[in-house]
Amino acid sequence: MKLISVIVPCFNEEAVFPETLKRLTDTMSELPTETYDFELIFVNDGSKDQTLQLIKQAAQNNQRIKCLNFSRNFGHQLAITAGLDHCQGDAAIVIDADLQDPPSIMLAMIEKWSEGFDVVFGKRKDREGESGFKLWTAKYFYKIINRLSDVDIPKDTGDFRLMDRQALNQFLKMRESYRFVRGMVAWIGFNQTFVEYDRDSRYAGETKYPLKKMIGLASDAILSFSNTPLKIATFVGFLTSVAAFVGIVYSLYIRLFTKSWVEGWTFLMIAILLIGGIILLVLGIIGGYVGRIYGEIKQRPLYIVKDKIGF
Ligand code: UDP
Ligand code: MG
């Protein structure tokens, strides 16, 4: 008998929860009961609406349903991590609560898993109901991150993914606080494959990923998976030093060998502004890394579970 854990991060999902619960249980019940059993783990990521009550109710009526209730909103990537930490399955599937990832694809993932793949991720073929802006930023984001980092993060994938226990245990050893789960899964290697699917639009409710959170995720991804910005900073610093050196020689020449040395104010201003600007830029990049080092060194728990239900 193989146990499959389905992990669902939920943040203010009362509008979709009942339908999600139904669709997930229906889909998992299609699996042959002689070979497979399943558990559904809902991670309530500090919802301010009725999500927790709905999950609790569901857990009361069904042994397979479990709930981790966070003490506050810790974010999608940590909600996923908590679910993966607490699951018992021989394989774990992470799926969004909003039914954008069709539950039926889980069966295709399990099929691939039974063929011997360790990681099966969902690859989005078509993304219905998402803004042109989101599609455009996503496209360039994957271009940039794959350019900058050593690991190949498959494009058009999200966190909808199945992981085998062995791969999962390796993943769980990574306890960094700034988490870009997609990249971390790509990093562990193993036998990875994908199933393609059409991404539906949200069943109900609104996106819980406003631009601010998207930018946060993108900077975590780049700064955790690449030192290239530091290299660029060094390179820019080097170029500026060369330019500054030329400028110094030029200024001295004007001062010593000509009589027109009060002029050149324009040049001076440009040089100061340019160099000042570049220094601030480089400091900003370094600051991004230092801030993350500071965050990691505190070694705080990644998340705090207030209640565990059904475990
Ligand atoms: N989510 C979460 N914590 C957050 C934000 C989102 O657990 O702080 C969950 C959310 O409930 C959903 C999933 O992460 O199950 C993906 O969020 P959403 O569908 O809003 O993102 P989008 O599909 O718009 O990128
Ligand atoms: Mg969504």
CSV table of N, CA, C and O in Angstrom, one decimal, residues 3 6 19 43 47 63 74 115 151 161-162 168 172-174 197-198 200 210 219 226 244 253-254 262 276 308:
chain,number,residue,atom,x,y,z
A,3,LEU,N,1.2,5.4,0.3
A,3,LEU,CA,0.4,6.6,0.8
A,3,LEU,C,0.8,7.8,0.0
A,3,LEU,O,2.0,8.0,-0.2
A,6,VAL,N,-1.3,14.8,-0.2
A,6,VAL,CA,-1.6,16.0,-1.0
A,6,VAL,C,-1.5,17.2,-0.1
A,6,VAL,O,-2.2,17.3,0.9
A,19,GLU,N,-15.3,23.6,-2.8
A,19,GLU,CA,-15.2,22.9,-4.1
A,19,GLU,C,-13.8,22.2,-4.2
A,19,GLU,O,-13.7,21.1,-4.8
A,43,VAL,N,-2.7,23.5,4.7
A,43,VAL,CA,-1.9,24.4,5.6
A,43,VAL,C,-2.6,25.8,5.6
A,43,VAL,O,-2.6,26.4,4.5
A,47,SER,N,-5.0,32.7,7.5
A,47,SER,CA,-6.1,33.3,6.8
A,47,SER,C,-6.9,34.1,7.8
A,47,SER,O,-7.0,33.8,9.0
A,63,GLN,N,-10.9,11.2,8.3
A,63,GLN,CA,-9.6,10.9,8.9
A,63,GLN,C,-8.5,11.3,8.0
A,63,GLN,O,-7.4,11.5,8.5
A,74,PHE,N,2.8,33.3,6.8
A,74,PHE,CA,4.2,33.1,6.6
A,74,PHE,C,4.6,33.1,5.1
A,74,PHE,O,5.7,33.0,4.7
A,115,GLU,N,6.0,4.9,-12.8
A,115,GLU,CA,7.0,4.5,-13.8
A,115,GLU,C,8.4,4.7,-13.4
A,115,GLU,O,9.4,4.3,-14.1
A,151,VAL,N,21.6,26.2,-11.7
A,151,VAL,CA,20.5,25.2,-11.8
A,151,VAL,C,19.5,25.6,-12.9
A,151,VAL,O,19.3,26.7,-13.1
A,161,ARG,N,3.4,19.9,-8.1
A,161,ARG,CA,4.5,18.9,-8.3
A,161,ARG,C,4.4,17.7,-7.4
A,161,ARG,O,3.9,17.8,-6.3
A,162,LEU,N,4.8,16.6,-7.9
A,162,LEU,CA,4.9,15.4,-7.1
A,162,LEU,C,6.3,15.1,-6.8
A,162,LEU,O,7.2,15.2,-7.6
A,168,LEU,N,12.2,13.9,-1.6
A,168,LEU,CA,11.6,14.8,-0.6
A,168,LEU,C,12.5,14.9,0.6
A,168,LEU,O,12.7,16.0,1.1
A,172,LEU,N,14.0,18.3,2.2
A,172,LEU,CA,13.7,18.7,3.5
A,172,LEU,C,15.0,19.0,4.3
A,172,LEU,O,14.9,19.7,5.3
A,173,LYS,N,16.1,18.5,3.8
A,173,LYS,CA,17.4,18.9,4.5
A,173,LYS,C,17.8,20.3,4.3
A,173,LYS,O,18.6,20.8,5.1
A,174,MET,N,17.2,21.0,3.3
A,174,MET,CA,17.6,22.4,3.1
A,174,MET,C,16.7,23.2,3.9
A,174,MET,O,15.5,23.4,3.7
A,197,TYR,N,-0.2,20.6,-18.8
A,197,TYR,CA,-1.6,20.8,-18.5
A,197,TYR,C,-2.0,22.2,-18.9
A,197,TYR,O,-1.1,23.1,-18.9
A,198,ASP,N,-3.3,22.4,-19.1
A,198,ASP,CA,-3.8,23.8,-19.3
A,198,ASP,C,-4.1,24.4,-17.9
A,198,ASP,O,-4.9,23.8,-17.2
A,200,ASP,N,-6.1,26.5,-15.6
A,200,ASP,CA,-7.4,27.2,-15.6
A,200,ASP,C,-7.3,28.5,-14.9
A,200,ASP,O,-6.3,28.8,-14.3
A,210,PRO,N,-0.1,39.4,-4.8
A,210,PRO,CA,0.0,40.7,-5.4
A,210,PRO,C,1.4,41.0,-5.8
A,210,PRO,O,2.3,40.2,-5.5
A,219,SER,N,13.0,38.1,-6.2
A,219,SER,CA,14.4,38.5,-5.6
A,219,SER,C,14.9,37.4,-4.8
A,219,SER,O,16.1,37.1,-4.8
A,226,SER,N,21.9,32.7,-7.3
A,226,SER,CA,22.9,33.3,-8.2
A,226,SER,C,23.8,34.3,-7.5
A,226,SER,O,23.3,35.1,-6.7
A,244,ALA,N,37.3,56.6,-14.0
A,244,ALA,CA,37.7,57.6,-13.0
A,244,ALA,C,39.2,57.9,-13.2
A,244,ALA,O,39.6,59.0,-13.1
A,253,TYR,N,45.8,67.1,-16.2
A,253,TYR,CA,46.4,67.7,-17.4
A,253,TYR,C,45.9,69.1,-17.6
A,253,TYR,O,46.6,70.1,-17.8
A,254,ILE,N,44.5,69.3,-17.4
A,254,ILE,CA,43.9,70.6,-17.6
A,254,ILE,C,44.5,71.6,-16.5
A,254,ILE,O,44.8,72.7,-16.8
A,262,VAL,N,39.2,76.4,-14.6
A,262,VAL,CA,38.0,76.6,-13.8
A,262,VAL,C,36.8,75.9,-14.6
A,262,VAL,O,35.9,75.4,-14.0
A,276,GLY,N,28.8,58.3,-7.8
A,276,GLY,CA,27.9,58.2,-6.7
A,276,GLY,C,26.7,57.2,-7.0
A,276,GLY,O,26.4,56.3,-6.2
A,308,LYS,N,-2.2,21.6,15.3
A,308,LYS,CA,-2.1,20.5,14.3
A,308,LYS,C,-3.4,19.7,14.5
A,308,LYS,O,-3.7,19.3,15.6
